[in-house]
Amino acid sequence: MNFILSIVVSSLAVVILVLIPWIGVGALDLRVIFGILVPYAAMATFFVGIVVRVVDWARSPVPFRIPTTAGQQWSFPWIKSNPIDNPKGNTGVIVRMIFEVLLFRSLFRNTRLEYRRTAEGMPKVDYEWEKWLWLAALVFHYSFFVIFLRHFRFFMEPVPGFVALLESLDGFMQMGVLPLNGLGLPGVYLTDMLLMMAVTYLFLRRIYISQTRYISLPADYFPLFLILGLGLTGILMRYFIRVDITAVKQLAVGLFKFSPTVPEGIGVIFFIHLFLISVLIAYFPFSKLMHFAGVFLSPTRNLSNNSRFKRHINPWNYPVKVHTYEEYEEDFREAMIEAGIPVEKESE
Amino acid sequence: MAKVTTPKPKETANIDHSPPLMKGWMNTPAEIRPGIYCYGAKPKNLEAVGMPFPKEWNPEDENWKLPENWKEIIEEGFKDRLDRFRSFKLFMDICVRCGACADKCHFFIGSGDPKNMPVLRAELIRSVYRKKFTKGGKLLGQFAGARELTEDVLKEWWYYLYQCTECRRCSLFCPYGIDTAEITIIGRELTNLLGLNTDWIAGPAANCFRTGNHLGIQPHAYKDMLDFFVDEIEGLTGIRVDYSLNRKGAEILFVTPSGDVFADPGTYTAMGYLMLFHYLQSQGLDITWSTYASEGGNFGYFTSHEMAKRLNAKMYAEAKRLGVKFIMGGECGHMWRVLNQYMDTFNGPADFLEEPVSPITGTKFENAKSTKMIHLVEFTADLIKHNKLKLDPSRNDHLKVTFHDSCNTSRGMGFLEEPRYVIRNVCNNFYEMPPNTIREQTFCCGSGSGLNAGEDMELRMRGGLPRANAVKYVHEKHGVNMLANICAIDRAALPTLMQYWVPGVEVTGVHEMVANALVFEGETKRTTDLRGNPLAGMEEEEDV
Ligand code: SF4
Ligand code: SF4
């Protein structure tokens, strides 16, 4: 499969996912299915799926202590150790994990290979500055997170304080900076734009960099397109095809309070948005998106480098056949005696 | 098997790092190319340790003489390992193919072969995992990145699993810590279920099982070698060093890779060990070598966890038999990854030993409290710190030194400062290579994990290119002419690599330089180093 096919297949899948609620609600008016059943099913799949997955991982033991040590070990007092990148105990591990999970520390190390040849044809290898992937990943995840939090405006009544705060911070651009403002449109959220930019970048780098192009699977394009679709429908709803916000909120709050209703007058665009997010979260446990949970369990990151001073136990350790000293001496006794090497048993 | 020729550096340097545009990897079978692969394991070497399916086979042949039920064997072995290793299971699931690891592998940098990108090396295995063990893969096949395990796929696995030196450089850059080395280690276990090891790994493992060391040196020959060093040292310094073998009641058991004893330039490092130990004798060092545990390295580790454990067991067994207090290990890379991250788990607890304390300085090695095994370099660093060695670093003035961190001691231990401290104290000219190529980011010698054979020379020169490139930089900038390291495979592999890419740079162990600088009471005036090269300022005297 080449990259074009991968892109076609995964974008087609997203198009179909857009068409399903479009037809389902727009033509067939299956509002209860798309407004209540699908979101509930998706949420159930999400939570159950994640738990099943994590439990399944956790069921496999960690037989060996294999942290990737990325700094000086704990040694003599006069040698400065690196307690975070080469943690000796739990505190170090926790800090290392915080850096990893919140700041993507390992990705921050990224460099780009620059391969050249000199005039004589000899190789010259360099490793160039490359933080774009790290930056895009950071922007992507944090924007997504903020947008998710902002959505509590729809799920909760009254709107929690932190949501209002977040909105005002996120929406500071509306102070007449953008031309859109003058058109009577609601303010633009910074995170909306950042998310769309980051997703677009993450997609473009996949096809632009020959190596990622080669390794990418449809499963890599699909979530990007899905999130792009999600963002686009959200933006459309906010700025262009307005929906009845009060009705939407009624639906969302109903879902969260487990007394679902589908009020009249919500545009199809909302159901498309809702369907896409439902698909995304239902897809989550079965996909690479599980990296979000997996990173916490990664034995190269979440273990301390203490196996020389604290014994690590392998639960399935079993006895193995070894070549004992006695067998060894049996083989070489004569020669050993002749060479004056001490033996256990003088030969008869 | 025809004689394989290694291309000239300029030809090798012609590398294209862009994978094919339109043809995907899944349906591109591996072309098993001479110069890149190591010969298949000989039956006698598998039989010697009771590994399954021994046979004569040639990887280039169509027919690999697989057992009829080979697919079930792999499938079962796969499942079993998913259940036993969380690392493996997790790493099968969470890769997002971000490509951060792609250009970090020395084999990809040196070959441009896209399947040498760590992520793709892992995907070769993952694709089969998805087909066998995930619903999406079963249902959607290629669209979910899944593919059937066929003979072609198995051959591809084999070809690329034995093109990974398990160096873990990729794991450093992966945002989820996915360690392709771990996947390689387990993937190799799977190939071993079908008798598909390489002979360069199976041979040393079989040797080590029987004779105690990879090279198959028998006890009397081992002693001959050490005696030879004793004579050499006497010739150079006028000091006749004392050593003992298999001596019960010694305080410390010393275990080092056998490469040090049998192959230049490791032999000079071994002479360094002997000299240091002799020097310390009067200060109370009571140490013995062993012919039974005459191997620090562990080629079993390149075969399977089980084989690693079987070979490693000798260290504790011998320590117990001899009744020593603790063990000291020589300069070696993967040996120290095994000692640091596996030994105690494999074969501990070593409750018959005592917590290591330096008999010279009284320093407690708290970081080795449980394994009871210390690194010779940390031992020496501590001696220097306490002024226990009389050193004349100017005796290394003819050397301009740089230090190559071994993958395993860096990313599997974090042993970075100790060797540097020792080097700085025994020589005056020390230059670091660029930061992206040392310490935890160090580049592999290209020959680790059992790839240091002769028939895969092209692969080794390709894999060693990033390392050589960094050496070349300091060679040109500072005139570096000596590449120091603390690994026996480095000492065996790097000289060839230097000749190929950076002629004019030699390779040394750290304790060779220690011994050069070590001032013995009553020694004859030294005019040469251990190799017989004239010391700085002594070139004249040499000539007459
Ligand atoms: S860096 Fe990690 S997640 Fe990214 S492609 Fe490599 S193995 Fe996969
Ligand atoms: S462990 Fe080293 S050799 Fe193996 S894939 Fe990773 S970087 Fe390459």
XYZ file of N, CA, C and O and ligand atoms in Angstrom, chain B residues 101-108 115-119 121-122 160-161 163-171 178-182 184 407 411 443-444 449 451, ligand 2:
160
model
N 12.154 8.415 15.789
C 13.266 7.476 15.909
C 13.911 7.168 14.560
O 15.006 6.613 14.504
N 13.213 7.516 13.473
C 13.603 7.005 12.156
C 15.061 7.270 11.794
O 15.790 6.354 11.413
N 15.490 8.509 11.934
C 16.859 8.819 11.501
C 17.843 8.809 12.667
O 18.893 9.421 12.595
N 17.495 8.098 13.737
C 18.397 8.025 14.883
C 19.233 6.750 14.869
O 20.175 6.614 15.633
N 18.866 5.815 14.020
C 19.549 4.520 14.001
C 20.763 4.594 13.084
O 20.668 5.018 11.937
N 21.903 4.144 13.611
C 23.128 4.193 12.811
C 23.031 3.323 11.558
O 23.689 3.594 10.569
N 22.222 2.289 11.627
C 22.116 1.448 10.426
C 21.301 2.134 9.340
O 21.567 1.965 8.154
N 20.315 2.910 9.736
C 19.585 3.665 8.723
C 20.481 4.773 8.161
O 20.555 4.975 6.953
N 13.984 -0.133 5.969
C 13.602 -1.095 7.005
C 14.604 -1.084 8.164
O 14.429 -1.804 9.138
N 15.627 -0.289 8.060
C 16.519 -0.074 9.188
C 16.097 1.119 10.040
O 16.752 1.441 11.019
N 15.002 1.776 9.658
C 14.461 2.772 10.578
C 13.877 1.974 11.738
O 13.123 1.024 11.509
N 14.220 2.337 12.972
C 13.724 1.553 14.104
C 12.220 1.291 14.028
O 11.763 0.178 14.264
N 11.475 2.324 13.688
C 10.019 2.158 13.652
C 9.615 1.087 12.645
O 8.743 0.263 12.903
N 11.601 -1.387 11.517
C 12.091 -2.669 12.016
C 11.027 -3.274 12.940
O 10.712 -4.458 12.853
N 10.477 -2.424 13.789
C 9.452 -2.905 14.714
C 8.152 -3.227 13.974
O 7.462 -4.189 14.300
N 16.503 -8.306 9.185
C 16.567 -7.007 9.862
C 16.748 -7.105 11.377
O 17.267 -6.174 11.990
N 16.351 -8.217 11.967
C 16.611 -8.382 13.403
C 18.107 -8.533 13.658
O 18.618 -8.165 14.709
N 20.240 -6.991 11.929
C 20.870 -5.736 11.508
C 20.593 -4.667 12.543
O 20.618 -3.481 12.245
N 20.287 -5.085 13.735
C 20.044 -4.143 14.828
C 21.035 -4.525 15.911
O 21.180 -5.693 16.233
N 21.753 -3.541 16.435
C 22.739 -3.874 17.462
C 22.179 -3.697 18.868
O 22.933 -3.670 19.830
N 20.873 -3.567 18.975
C 20.236 -3.471 20.296
C 20.853 -2.329 21.098
O 21.075 -2.441 22.299
N 21.117 -1.226 20.409
C 21.862 -0.132 21.030
C 20.974 0.822 21.811
O 21.451 1.621 22.591
N 19.674 0.804 21.563
C 18.679 1.606 22.280
C 18.735 3.095 21.970
O 18.131 3.895 22.679
N 19.450 3.487 20.959
C 19.490 4.918 20.676
C 18.088 5.397 20.293
O 17.660 6.482 20.662
N 17.365 4.559 19.568
C 16.004 4.912 19.175
C 15.124 5.162 20.393
O 14.306 6.073 20.401
N 15.308 4.350 21.428
C 14.414 4.447 22.586
C 14.585 5.764 23.324
O 13.691 6.228 24.011
N 9.505 3.673 23.471
C 9.501 2.391 22.761
C 10.938 2.031 22.415
O 11.669 2.812 21.821
N 11.323 0.844 22.856
C 12.705 0.423 22.721
C 12.774 -0.667 21.654
O 12.436 -1.819 21.916
N 13.208 -0.290 20.490
C 13.266 -1.281 19.408
C 14.265 -2.380 19.752
O 14.115 -3.512 19.292
N 15.238 -2.068 20.581
C 16.163 -3.117 21.006
C 15.405 -4.240 21.706
O 15.684 -5.420 21.493
N 14.442 -3.861 22.515
C 13.646 -4.857 23.236
C 12.870 -5.730 22.231
O 12.767 -6.942 22.404
N 13.785 -6.242 19.156
C 14.786 -7.084 18.495
C 15.157 -8.279 19.366
O 15.234 -9.410 18.884
N 27.144 1.870 23.830
C 25.686 1.999 23.926
C 25.169 1.478 25.248
O 24.353 2.103 25.911
N 23.230 3.849 27.756
C 21.769 3.849 27.792
C 21.189 2.698 28.597
O 19.979 2.602 28.747
N 26.675 6.971 19.527
C 26.426 6.107 18.384
C 27.162 4.790 18.551
O 28.311 4.748 18.989
N 26.509 3.757 18.139
C 27.049 2.405 18.220
C 28.285 2.266 17.333
O 28.446 2.963 16.344
N 26.035 -6.515 19.654
C 25.018 -7.576 19.713
C 25.303 -8.717 18.752
O 24.397 -9.251 18.123
N 27.199 -8.791 15.970
C 27.316 -8.528 14.536
C 28.767 -8.316 14.111
O 29.021 -7.917 12.967
S 18.313 -0.417 18.949
Fe 19.875 0.724 17.813
S 20.303 -0.589 16.044
Fe 18.351 -1.259 16.897
S 16.818 -0.110 15.798
Fe 17.273 1.065 17.639
S 18.832 2.521 16.974
Fe 18.769 0.911 15.418
